[in-house]
mmCIF file of C-alpha atoms in Angstrom:
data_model
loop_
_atom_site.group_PDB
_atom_site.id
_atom_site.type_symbol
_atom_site.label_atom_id
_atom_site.label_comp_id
_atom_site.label_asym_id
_atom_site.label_seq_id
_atom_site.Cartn_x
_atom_site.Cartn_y
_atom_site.Cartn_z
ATOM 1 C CA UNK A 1424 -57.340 -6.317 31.700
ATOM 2 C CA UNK A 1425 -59.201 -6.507 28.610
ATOM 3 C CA UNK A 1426 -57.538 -5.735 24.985
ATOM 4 C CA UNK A 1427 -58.850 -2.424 24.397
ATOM 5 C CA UNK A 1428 -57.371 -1.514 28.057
ATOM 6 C CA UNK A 1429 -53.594 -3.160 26.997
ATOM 7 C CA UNK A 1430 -54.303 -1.055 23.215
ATOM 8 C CA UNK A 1431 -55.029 2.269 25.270
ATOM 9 C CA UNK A 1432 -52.051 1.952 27.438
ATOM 10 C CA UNK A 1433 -49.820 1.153 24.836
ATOM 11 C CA UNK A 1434 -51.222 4.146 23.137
ATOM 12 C CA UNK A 1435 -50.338 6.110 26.240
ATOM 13 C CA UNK A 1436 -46.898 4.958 26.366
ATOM 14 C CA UNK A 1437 -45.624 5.358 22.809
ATOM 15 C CA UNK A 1438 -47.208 9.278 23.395
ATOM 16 C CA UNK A 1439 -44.911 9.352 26.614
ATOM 17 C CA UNK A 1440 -42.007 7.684 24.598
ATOM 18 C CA UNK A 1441 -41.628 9.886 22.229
ATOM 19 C CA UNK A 1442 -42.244 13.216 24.089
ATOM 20 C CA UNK A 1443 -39.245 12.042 26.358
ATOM 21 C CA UNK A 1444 -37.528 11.454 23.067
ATOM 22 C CA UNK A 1445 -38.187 14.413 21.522
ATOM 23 C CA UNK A 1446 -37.408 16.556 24.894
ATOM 24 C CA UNK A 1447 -33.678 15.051 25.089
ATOM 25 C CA UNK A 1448 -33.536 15.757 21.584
ATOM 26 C CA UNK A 1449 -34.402 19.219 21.584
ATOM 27 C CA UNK A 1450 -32.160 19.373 25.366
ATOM 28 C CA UNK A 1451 -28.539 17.835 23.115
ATOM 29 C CA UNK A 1452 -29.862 20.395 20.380
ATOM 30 C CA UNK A 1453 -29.670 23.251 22.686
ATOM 31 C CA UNK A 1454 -26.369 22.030 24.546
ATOM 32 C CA UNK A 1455 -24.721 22.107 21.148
ATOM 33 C CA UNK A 1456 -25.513 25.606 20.340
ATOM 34 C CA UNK A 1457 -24.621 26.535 24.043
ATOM 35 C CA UNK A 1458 -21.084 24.915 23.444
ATOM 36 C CA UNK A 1459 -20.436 25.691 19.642
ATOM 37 C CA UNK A 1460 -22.143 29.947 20.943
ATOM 38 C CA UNK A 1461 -19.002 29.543 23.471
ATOM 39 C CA UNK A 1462 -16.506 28.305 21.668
ATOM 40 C CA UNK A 1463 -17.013 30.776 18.919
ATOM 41 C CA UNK A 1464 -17.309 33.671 21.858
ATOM 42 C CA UNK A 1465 -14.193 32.637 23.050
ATOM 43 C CA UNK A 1466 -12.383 32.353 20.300
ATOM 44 C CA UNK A 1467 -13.454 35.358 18.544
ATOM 45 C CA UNK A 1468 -12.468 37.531 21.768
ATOM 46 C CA UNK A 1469 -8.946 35.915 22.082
ATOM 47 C CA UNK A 1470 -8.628 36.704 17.607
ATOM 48 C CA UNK A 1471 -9.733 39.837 17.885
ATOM 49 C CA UNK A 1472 -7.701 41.159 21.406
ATOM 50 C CA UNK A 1473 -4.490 39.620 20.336
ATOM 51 C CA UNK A 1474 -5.387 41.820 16.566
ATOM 52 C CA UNK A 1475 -6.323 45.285 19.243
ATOM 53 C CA UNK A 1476 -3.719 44.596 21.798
ATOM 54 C CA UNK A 1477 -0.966 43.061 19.610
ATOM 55 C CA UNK A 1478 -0.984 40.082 21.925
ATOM 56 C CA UNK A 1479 2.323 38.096 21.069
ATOM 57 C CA UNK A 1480 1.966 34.146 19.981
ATOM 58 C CA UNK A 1481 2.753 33.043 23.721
ATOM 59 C CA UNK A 1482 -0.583 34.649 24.966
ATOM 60 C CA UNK A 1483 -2.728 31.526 24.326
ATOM 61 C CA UNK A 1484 -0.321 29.337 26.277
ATOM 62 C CA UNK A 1485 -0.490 31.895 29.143
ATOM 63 C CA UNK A 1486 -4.466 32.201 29.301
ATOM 64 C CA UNK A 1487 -4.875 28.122 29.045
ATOM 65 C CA UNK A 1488 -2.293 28.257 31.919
ATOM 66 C CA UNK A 1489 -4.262 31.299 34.590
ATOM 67 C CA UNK A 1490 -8.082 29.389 33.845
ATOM 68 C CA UNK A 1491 -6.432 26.378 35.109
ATOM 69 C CA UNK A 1492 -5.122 27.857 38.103
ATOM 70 C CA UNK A 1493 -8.644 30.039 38.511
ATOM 71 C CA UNK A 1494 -10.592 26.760 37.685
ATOM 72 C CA UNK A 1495 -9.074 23.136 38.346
ATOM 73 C CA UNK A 1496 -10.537 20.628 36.521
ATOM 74 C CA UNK A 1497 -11.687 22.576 33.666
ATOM 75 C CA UNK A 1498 -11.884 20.477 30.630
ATOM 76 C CA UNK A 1499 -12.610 21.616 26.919
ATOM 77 C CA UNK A 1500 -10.178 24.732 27.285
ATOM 78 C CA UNK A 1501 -6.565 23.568 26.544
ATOM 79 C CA UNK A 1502 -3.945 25.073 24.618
ATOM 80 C CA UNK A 1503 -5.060 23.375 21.588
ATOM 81 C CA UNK A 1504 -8.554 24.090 22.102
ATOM 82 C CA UNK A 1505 -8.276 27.392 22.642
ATOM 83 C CA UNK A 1506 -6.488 27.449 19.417
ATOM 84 C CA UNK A 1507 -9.094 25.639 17.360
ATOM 85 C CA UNK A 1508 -11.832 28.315 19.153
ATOM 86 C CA UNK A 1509 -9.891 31.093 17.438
ATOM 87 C CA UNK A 1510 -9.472 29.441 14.242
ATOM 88 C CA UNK A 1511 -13.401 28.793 14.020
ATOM 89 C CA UNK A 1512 -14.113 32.131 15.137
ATOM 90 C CA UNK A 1513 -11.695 33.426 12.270
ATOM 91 C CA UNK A 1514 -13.273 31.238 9.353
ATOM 92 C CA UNK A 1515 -16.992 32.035 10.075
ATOM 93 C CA UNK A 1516 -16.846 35.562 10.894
ATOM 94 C CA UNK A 1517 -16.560 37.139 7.713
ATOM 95 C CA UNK A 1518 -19.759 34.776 6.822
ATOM 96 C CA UNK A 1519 -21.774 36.615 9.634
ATOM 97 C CA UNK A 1520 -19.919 39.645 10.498
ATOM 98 C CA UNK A 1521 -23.314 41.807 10.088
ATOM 99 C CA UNK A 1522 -24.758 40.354 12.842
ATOM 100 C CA UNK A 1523 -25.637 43.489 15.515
ATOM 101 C CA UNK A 1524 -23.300 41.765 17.729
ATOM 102 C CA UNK A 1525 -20.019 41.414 15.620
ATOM 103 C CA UNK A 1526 -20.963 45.598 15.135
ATOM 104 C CA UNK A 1527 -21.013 46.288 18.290
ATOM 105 C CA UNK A 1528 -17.526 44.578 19.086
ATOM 106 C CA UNK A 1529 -15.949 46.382 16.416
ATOM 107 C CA UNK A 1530 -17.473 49.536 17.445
ATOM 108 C CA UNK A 1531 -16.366 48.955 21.346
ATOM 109 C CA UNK A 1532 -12.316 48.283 20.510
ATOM 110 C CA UNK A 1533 -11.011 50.730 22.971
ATOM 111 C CA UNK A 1534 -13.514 49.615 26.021
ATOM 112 C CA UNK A 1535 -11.695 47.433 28.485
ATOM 113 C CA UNK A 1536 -12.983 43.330 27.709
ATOM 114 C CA UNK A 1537 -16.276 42.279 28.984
ATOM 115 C CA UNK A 1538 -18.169 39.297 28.673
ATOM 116 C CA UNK A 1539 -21.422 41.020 27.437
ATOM 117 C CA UNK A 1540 -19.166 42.549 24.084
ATOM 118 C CA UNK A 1541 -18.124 38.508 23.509
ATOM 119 C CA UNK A 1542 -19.340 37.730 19.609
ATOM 120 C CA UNK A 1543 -22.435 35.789 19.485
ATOM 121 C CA UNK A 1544 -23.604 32.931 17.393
ATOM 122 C CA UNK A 1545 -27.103 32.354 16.563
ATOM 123 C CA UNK A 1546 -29.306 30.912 14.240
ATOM 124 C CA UNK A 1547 -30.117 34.644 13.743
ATOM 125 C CA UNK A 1548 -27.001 36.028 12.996
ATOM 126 C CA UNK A 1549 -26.011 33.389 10.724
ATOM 127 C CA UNK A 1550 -29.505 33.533 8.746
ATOM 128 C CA UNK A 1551 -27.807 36.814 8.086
ATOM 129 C CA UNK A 1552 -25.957 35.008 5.429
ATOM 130 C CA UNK A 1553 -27.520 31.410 5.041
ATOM 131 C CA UNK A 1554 -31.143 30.252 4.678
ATOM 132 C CA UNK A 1555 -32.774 28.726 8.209
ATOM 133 C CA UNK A 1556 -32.025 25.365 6.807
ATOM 134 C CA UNK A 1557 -28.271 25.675 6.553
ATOM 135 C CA UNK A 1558 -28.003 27.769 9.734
ATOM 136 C CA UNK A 1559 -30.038 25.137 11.330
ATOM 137 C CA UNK A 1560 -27.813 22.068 10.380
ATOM 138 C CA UNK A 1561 -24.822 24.449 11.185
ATOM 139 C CA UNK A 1562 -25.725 24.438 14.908
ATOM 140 C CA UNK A 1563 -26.599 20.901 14.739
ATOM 141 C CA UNK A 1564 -23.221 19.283 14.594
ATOM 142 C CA UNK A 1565 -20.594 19.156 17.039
ATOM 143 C CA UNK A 1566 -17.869 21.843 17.607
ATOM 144 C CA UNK A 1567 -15.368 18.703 16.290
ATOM 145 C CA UNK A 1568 -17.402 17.811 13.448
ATOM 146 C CA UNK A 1569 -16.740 21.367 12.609
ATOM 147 C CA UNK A 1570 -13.011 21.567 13.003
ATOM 148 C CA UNK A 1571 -12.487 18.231 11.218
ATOM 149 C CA UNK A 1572 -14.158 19.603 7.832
ATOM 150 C CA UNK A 1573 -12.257 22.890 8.906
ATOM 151 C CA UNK A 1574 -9.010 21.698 8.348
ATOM 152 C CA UNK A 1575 -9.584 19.655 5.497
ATOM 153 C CA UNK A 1576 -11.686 21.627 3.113
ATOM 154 C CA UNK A 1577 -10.886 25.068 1.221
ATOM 155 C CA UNK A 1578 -13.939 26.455 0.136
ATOM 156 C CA UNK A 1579 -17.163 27.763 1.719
ATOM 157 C CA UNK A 1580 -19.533 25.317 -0.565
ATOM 158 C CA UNK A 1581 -17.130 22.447 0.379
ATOM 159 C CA UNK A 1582 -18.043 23.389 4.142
ATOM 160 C CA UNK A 1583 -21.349 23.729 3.890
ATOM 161 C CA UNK A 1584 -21.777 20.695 1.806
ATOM 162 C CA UNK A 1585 -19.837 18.254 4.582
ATOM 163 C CA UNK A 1586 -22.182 20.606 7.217
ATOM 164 C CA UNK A 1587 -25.609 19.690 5.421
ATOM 165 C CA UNK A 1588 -24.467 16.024 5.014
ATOM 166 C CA UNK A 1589 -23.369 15.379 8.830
ATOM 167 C CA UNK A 1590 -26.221 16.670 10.045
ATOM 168 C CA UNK A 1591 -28.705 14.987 7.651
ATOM 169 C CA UNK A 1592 -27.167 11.419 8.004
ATOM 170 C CA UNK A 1593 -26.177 12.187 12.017
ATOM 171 C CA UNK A 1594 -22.353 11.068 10.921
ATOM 172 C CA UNK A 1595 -19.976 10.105 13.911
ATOM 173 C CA UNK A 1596 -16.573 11.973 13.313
ATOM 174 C CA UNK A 1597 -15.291 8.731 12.836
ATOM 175 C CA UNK A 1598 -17.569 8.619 9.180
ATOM 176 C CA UNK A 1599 -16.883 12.435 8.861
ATOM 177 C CA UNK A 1600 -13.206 11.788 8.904
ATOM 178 C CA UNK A 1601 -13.615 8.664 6.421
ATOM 179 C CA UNK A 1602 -15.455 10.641 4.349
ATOM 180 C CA UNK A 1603 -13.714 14.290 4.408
ATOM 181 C CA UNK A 1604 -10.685 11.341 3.129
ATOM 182 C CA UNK A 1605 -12.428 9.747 0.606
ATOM 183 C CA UNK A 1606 -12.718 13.410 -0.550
ATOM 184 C CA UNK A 1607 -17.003 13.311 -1.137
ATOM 185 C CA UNK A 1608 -17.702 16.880 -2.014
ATOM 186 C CA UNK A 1609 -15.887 16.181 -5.559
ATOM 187 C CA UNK A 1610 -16.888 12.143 -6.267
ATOM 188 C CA UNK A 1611 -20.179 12.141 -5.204
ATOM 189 C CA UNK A 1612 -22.719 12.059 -7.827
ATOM 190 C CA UNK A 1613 -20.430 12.303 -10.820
ATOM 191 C CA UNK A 1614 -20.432 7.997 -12.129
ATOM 192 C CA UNK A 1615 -21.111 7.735 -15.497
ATOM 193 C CA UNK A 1616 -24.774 5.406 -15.581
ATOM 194 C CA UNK A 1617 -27.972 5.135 -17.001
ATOM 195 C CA UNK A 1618 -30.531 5.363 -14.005
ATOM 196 C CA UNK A 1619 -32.540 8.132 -15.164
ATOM 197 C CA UNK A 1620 -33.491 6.065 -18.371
ATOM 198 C CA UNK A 1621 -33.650 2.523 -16.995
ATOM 199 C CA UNK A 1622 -35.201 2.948 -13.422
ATOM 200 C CA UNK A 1623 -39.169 3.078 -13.394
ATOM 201 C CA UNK A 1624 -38.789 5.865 -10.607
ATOM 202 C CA UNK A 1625 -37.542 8.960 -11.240
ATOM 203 C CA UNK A 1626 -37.298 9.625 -7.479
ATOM 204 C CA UNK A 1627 -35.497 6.265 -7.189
ATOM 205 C CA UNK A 1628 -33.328 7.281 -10.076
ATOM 206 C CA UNK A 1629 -31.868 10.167 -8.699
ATOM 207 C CA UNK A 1630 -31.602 8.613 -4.659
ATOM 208 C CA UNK A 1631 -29.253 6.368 -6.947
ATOM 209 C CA UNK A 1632 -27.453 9.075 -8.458
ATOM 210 C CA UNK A 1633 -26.821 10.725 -5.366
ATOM 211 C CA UNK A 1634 -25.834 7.555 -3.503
ATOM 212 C CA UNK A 1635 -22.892 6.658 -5.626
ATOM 213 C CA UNK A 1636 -19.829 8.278 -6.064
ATOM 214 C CA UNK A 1637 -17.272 7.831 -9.392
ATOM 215 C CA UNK A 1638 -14.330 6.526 -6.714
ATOM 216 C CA UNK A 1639 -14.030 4.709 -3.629
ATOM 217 C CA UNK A 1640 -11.078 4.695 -1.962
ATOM 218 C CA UNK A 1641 -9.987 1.324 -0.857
ATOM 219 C CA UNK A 1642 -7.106 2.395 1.257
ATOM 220 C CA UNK A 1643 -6.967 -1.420 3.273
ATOM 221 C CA UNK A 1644 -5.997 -2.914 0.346
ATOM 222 C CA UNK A 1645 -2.109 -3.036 0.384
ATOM 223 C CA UNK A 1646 -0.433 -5.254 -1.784
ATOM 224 C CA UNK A 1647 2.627 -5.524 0.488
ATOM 225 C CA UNK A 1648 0.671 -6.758 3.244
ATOM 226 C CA UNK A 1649 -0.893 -9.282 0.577
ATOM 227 C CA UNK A 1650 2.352 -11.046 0.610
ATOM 228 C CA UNK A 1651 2.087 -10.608 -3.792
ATOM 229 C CA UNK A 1652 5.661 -9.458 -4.784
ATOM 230 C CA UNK A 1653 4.504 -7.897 -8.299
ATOM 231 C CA UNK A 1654 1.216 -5.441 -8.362
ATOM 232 C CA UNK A 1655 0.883 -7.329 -11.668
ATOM 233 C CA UNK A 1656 0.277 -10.654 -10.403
ATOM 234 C CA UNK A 1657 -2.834 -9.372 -7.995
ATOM 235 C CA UNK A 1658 -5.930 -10.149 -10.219
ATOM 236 C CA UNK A 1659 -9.531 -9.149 -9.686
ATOM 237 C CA UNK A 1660 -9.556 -12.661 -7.433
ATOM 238 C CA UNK A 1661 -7.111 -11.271 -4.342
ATOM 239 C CA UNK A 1662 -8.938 -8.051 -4.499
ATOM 240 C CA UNK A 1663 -12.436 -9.437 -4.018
ATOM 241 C CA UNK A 1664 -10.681 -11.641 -1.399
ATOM 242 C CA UNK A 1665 -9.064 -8.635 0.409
ATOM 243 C CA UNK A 1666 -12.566 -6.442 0.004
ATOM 244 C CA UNK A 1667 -14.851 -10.039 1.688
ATOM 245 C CA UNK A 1668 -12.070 -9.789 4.287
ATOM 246 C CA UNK A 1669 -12.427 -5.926 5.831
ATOM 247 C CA UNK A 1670 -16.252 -6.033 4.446
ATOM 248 C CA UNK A 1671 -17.461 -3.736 6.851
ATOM 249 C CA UNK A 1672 -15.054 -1.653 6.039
ATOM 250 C CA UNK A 1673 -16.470 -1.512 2.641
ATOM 251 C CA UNK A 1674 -19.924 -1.166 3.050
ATOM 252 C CA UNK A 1675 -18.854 1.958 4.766
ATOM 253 C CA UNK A 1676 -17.163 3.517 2.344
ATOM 254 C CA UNK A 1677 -19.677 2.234 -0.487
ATOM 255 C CA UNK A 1678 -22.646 3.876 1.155
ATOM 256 C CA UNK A 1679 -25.279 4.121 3.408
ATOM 257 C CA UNK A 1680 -27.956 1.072 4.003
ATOM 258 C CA UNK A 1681 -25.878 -1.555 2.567
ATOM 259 C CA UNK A 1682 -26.406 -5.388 3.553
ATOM 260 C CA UNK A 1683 -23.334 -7.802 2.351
ATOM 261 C CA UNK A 1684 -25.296 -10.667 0.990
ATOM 262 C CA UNK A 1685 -22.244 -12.528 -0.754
ATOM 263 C CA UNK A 1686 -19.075 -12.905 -2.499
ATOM 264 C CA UNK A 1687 -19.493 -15.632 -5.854
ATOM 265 C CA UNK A 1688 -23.008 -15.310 -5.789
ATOM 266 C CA UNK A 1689 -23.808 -18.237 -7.916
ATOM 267 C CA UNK A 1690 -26.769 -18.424 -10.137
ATOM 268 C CA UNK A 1691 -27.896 -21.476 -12.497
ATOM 269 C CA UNK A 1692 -29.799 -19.897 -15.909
ATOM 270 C CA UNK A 1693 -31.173 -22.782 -18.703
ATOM 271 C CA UNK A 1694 -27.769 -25.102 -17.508
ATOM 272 C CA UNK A 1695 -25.472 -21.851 -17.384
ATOM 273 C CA UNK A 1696 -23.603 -20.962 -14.419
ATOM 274 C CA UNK A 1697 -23.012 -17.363 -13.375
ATOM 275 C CA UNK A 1698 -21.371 -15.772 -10.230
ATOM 276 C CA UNK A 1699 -21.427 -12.470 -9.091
ATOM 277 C CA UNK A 1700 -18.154 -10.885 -7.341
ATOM 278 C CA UNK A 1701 -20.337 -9.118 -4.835
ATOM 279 C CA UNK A 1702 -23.979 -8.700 -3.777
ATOM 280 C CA UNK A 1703 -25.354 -6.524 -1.759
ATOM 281 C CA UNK A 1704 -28.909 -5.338 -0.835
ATOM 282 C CA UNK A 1705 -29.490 -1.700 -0.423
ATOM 283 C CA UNK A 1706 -32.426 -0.893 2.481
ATOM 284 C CA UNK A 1707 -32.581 2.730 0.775
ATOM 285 C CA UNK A 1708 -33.227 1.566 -2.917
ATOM 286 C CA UNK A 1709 -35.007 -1.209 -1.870
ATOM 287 C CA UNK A 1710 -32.820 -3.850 -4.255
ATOM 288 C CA UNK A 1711 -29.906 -5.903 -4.884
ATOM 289 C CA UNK A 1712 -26.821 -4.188 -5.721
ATOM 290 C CA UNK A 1713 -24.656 -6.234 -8.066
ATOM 291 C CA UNK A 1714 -20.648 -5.242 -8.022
ATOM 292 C CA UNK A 1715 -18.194 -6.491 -10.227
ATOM 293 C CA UNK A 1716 -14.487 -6.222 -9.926
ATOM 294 C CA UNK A 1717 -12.095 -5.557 -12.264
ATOM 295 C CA UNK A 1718 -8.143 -4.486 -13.165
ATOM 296 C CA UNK A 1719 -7.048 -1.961 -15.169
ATOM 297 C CA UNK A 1720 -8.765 0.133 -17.944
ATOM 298 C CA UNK A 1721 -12.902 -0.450 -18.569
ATOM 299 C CA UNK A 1722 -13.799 -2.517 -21.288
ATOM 300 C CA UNK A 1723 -17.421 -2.495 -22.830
ATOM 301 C CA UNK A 1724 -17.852 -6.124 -22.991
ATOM 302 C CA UNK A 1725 -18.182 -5.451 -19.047
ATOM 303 C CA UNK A 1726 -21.573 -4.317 -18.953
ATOM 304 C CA UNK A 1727 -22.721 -7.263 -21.431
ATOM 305 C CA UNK A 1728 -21.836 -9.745 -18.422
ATOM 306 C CA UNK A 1729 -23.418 -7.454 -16.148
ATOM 307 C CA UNK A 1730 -26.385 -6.519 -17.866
ATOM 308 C CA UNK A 1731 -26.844 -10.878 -17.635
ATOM 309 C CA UNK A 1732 -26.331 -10.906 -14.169
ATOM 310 C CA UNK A 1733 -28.758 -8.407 -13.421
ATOM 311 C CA UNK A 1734 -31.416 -10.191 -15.594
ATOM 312 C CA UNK A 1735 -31.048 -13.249 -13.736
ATOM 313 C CA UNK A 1736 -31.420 -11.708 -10.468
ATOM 314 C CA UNK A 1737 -34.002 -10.287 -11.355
ATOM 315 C CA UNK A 1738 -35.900 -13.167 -12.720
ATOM 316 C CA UNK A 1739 -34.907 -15.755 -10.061
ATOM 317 C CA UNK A 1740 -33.350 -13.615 -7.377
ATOM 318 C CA UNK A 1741 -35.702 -10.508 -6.888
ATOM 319 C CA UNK A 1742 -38.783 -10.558 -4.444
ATOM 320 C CA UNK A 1743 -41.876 -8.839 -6.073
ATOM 321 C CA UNK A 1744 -41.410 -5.934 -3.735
ATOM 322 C CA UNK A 1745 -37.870 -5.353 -4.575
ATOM 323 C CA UNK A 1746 -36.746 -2.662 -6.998
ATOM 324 C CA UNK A 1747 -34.814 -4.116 -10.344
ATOM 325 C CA UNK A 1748 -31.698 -4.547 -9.467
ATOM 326 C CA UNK A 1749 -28.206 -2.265 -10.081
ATOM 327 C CA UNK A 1750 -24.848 -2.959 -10.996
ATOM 328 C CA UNK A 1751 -22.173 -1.184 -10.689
ATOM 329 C CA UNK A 1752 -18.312 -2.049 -12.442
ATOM 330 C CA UNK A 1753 -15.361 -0.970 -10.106
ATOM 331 C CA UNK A 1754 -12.565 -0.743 -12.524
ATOM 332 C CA UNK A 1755 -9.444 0.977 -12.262
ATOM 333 C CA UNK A 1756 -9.211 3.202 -15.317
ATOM 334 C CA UNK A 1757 -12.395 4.667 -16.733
ATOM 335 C CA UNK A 1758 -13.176 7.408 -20.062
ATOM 336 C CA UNK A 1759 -15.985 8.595 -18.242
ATOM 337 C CA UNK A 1760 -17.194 10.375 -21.736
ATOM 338 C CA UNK A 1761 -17.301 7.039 -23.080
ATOM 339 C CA UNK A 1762 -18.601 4.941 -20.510
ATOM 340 C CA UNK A 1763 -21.907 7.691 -20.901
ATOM 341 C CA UNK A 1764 -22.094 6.896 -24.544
ATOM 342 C CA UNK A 1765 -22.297 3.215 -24.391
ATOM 343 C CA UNK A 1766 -23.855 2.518 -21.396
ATOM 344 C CA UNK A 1767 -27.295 4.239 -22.573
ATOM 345 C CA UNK A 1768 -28.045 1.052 -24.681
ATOM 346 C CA UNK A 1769 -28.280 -1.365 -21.938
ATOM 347 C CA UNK A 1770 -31.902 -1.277 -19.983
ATOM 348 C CA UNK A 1771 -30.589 -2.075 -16.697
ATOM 349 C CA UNK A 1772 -29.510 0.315 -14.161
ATOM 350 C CA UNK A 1773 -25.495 0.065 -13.763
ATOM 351 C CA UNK A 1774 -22.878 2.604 -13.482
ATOM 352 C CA UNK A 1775 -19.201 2.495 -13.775
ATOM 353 C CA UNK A 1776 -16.725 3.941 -10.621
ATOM 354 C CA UNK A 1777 -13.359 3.262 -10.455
ATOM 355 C CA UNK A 1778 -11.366 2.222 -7.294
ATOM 356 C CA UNK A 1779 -8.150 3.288 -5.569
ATOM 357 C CA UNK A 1780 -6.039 1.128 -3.438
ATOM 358 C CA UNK A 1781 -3.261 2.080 -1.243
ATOM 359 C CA UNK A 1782 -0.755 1.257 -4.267
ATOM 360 C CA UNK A 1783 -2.153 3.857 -6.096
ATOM 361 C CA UNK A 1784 -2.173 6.698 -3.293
ATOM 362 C CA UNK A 1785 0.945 8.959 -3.465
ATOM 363 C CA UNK A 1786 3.645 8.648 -1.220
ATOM 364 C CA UNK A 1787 2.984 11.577 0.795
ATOM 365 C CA UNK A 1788 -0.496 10.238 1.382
ATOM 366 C CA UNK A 1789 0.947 6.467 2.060
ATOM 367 C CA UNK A 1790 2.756 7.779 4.568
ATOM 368 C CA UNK A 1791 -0.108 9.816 6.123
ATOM 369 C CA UNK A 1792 -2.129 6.433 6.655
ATOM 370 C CA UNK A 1793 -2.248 4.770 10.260
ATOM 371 C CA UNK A 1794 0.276 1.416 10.548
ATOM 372 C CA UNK A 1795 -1.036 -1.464 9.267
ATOM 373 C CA UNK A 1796 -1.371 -3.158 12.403
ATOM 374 C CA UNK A 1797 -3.599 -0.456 13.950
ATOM 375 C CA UNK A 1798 -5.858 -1.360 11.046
ATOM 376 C CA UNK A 1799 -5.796 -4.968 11.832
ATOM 377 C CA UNK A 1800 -6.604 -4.368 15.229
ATOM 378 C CA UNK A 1801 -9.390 -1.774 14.547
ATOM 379 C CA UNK A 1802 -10.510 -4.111 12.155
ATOM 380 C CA UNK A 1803 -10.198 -7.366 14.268
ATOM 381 C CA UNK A 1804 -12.676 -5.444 16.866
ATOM 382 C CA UNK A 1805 -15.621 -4.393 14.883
#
């Protein structure tokens, strides 16, 4: 078989490849809707007959119990479930009650139930209230992606935002969770930094904006479990340490597209030694990502090391298809007015977040967090 035969089949393949691709992508698309169209059918009859026929609180209990005795083995239609179906219903109804359907159910309250008078949801109805982009993404994650961001957000923009953002980045509810925690919707895009003036891209500038948030929660580092007696005797040192340790567990909480390249990063400038804490390299960005670690309050003389660090990466470090490098200062006290004012004299790209570790949560939210063991273990198995 001659090369332009092998050229035309692979051709032929890669065409097959991704029309099979794109088929089961379009066939989970529609399975979604199907279950999420369901799930809000279901839960918006059980709200609104237990509102017309004054069901009493036991009534969901007593439903989960006759469709398992009508229909053994059903899964997805528990007690709790059947809760959570009502409780979606109820929080994005008023968002698309003037969809012909929800009319018609209001309009029919006195006709005995039917399934044909069951509220609908479709990307219709809810264009209704949002654009076809947001009514797209909001039938393109999963019915638990949607009660996780549920039942920890208060606000419609905070909803839509975490909405947008799974479906965009295709997060696991494992990431939603860690994220919803990490509280995104009001740290992301808010640390103080100079990208738009030092980075030849704006484009580039602003993916950089967007990427970093102005805290990271670093809930693994306990200083109990450190065996260190006194918070005040754990220095920048044990933190790095703790941080190399759980790294994965940092990259995911840093960001998307992160590589860990090293910890002490040591570079040799004109006889002068230099290390960095931690480097990373960023796929998105296209760079090394600098990250220095310190205690308490931020000092300006900070970005002077930094701003030396980044210049010697760049001159020794840096491929020629590599964006200039950023650094970024994880501190644990920052004047964010201030950091803007003196960071604009530097002509690298850095910004300044701070960092939270589990000493610094409250104790309601100490408590909330899984045993430390559990973490070991999930950790040990990644």
């Amino acid at each position: 078989m001659d090369n332009q035969s092998l050229t035309q089949i692979a051709q032929a393949v890669e065409v097959i490849k991704t029309a099979i691709l794109q088929s089961q992508e379009r066939t989970i698309k529609n399975a979604n809707t199907d279950v999420l169209a369901l799930n809000y059918a279901v839960g918006g009859f059980i709200s609104l007959q237990s509102t017309q026929q004054q069901w009493g609180s036991g009534i969901i209990r007593t439903i989960n119990e006759k469709l398992q005795r009508d229909m053994p083995g059903l899964r997805g239609f528990g007690y709790e479930n059947l809760k959570k179906m009502r409780q979606f219903y109820e929080t994005w109804f008023p968002y698309i009650m003037e969809s012909p359907s929800a009319t018609q159910l209001r309009a029919s309250e006195n006709r005995s139930p039917s399934a044909t008078r069951l509220p609908l949801l479709k990307t219709k109805s809810l264009s209704n209230t949002f654009d076809v982009e947001t009514a797209h993404d909001f039938l393109s994650i999963s019915f638990t992606h949607h009660m996780e961001i549920i039942n920890k957000t208060d606000s419609i923009e905070e909803r839509l935002f975490y909405i947008k953002q799974a479906a965009k980045y295709k997060w696991d509810k494992y990431r939603l969770r860690d994220l919803l925690k990490q509280d995104l919707y009001h740290h992301q895009s808010l640390m103080p930094n100079n990208f738009l003036t030092t980075m030849p891209k704006r484009v580039q500038a602003l993916k950089a904006i967007e990427m970093f948030k102005d805290e990271y929660l670093l809930d693994y580092i306990n200083v109990e479990e450190l065996g260190v007696r006194d918070e005040a005797e754990v220095d920048e040192k044990v933190v790095e340490n703790t941080i190399v340790q759980n790294v994965k567990n940092f990259i995911m909480t840093f960001g998307r597209d992160f590589t860990f390249v090293g910890n002490q990063y040591h570079m040799e400038k004109l006889g002068e030694n230099h290390f960095i804490d931690l480097l990373f390299y960023n796929r998105e960005l296209t760079c090394l990502v600098a990250v220095e670690l310190k205690l308490g309050k931020f000092k300006p003389i900070y970005l002077a090391q930094l701003q030396t660090y980044l210049q010697v990466l760049d001159d020794d470090v840096r491929k020629p298809n590599e964006n200039p490098s950023i650094g970024i200062i994880l501190c644990q006290d920052v004047n964010k007015s201030y950091v803007e004012y003196v960071i604009q004299r530097y002509d690298s790209p850095m910004g300044v977040a701070t960092y939270k570790t589990a000493a610094d949560m409250p104790e309601n939210l100490r408590r909330a967090l899984p045993d430390m063991e559990d973490l070991k273990r999930l950790i040990s198995e990644k």
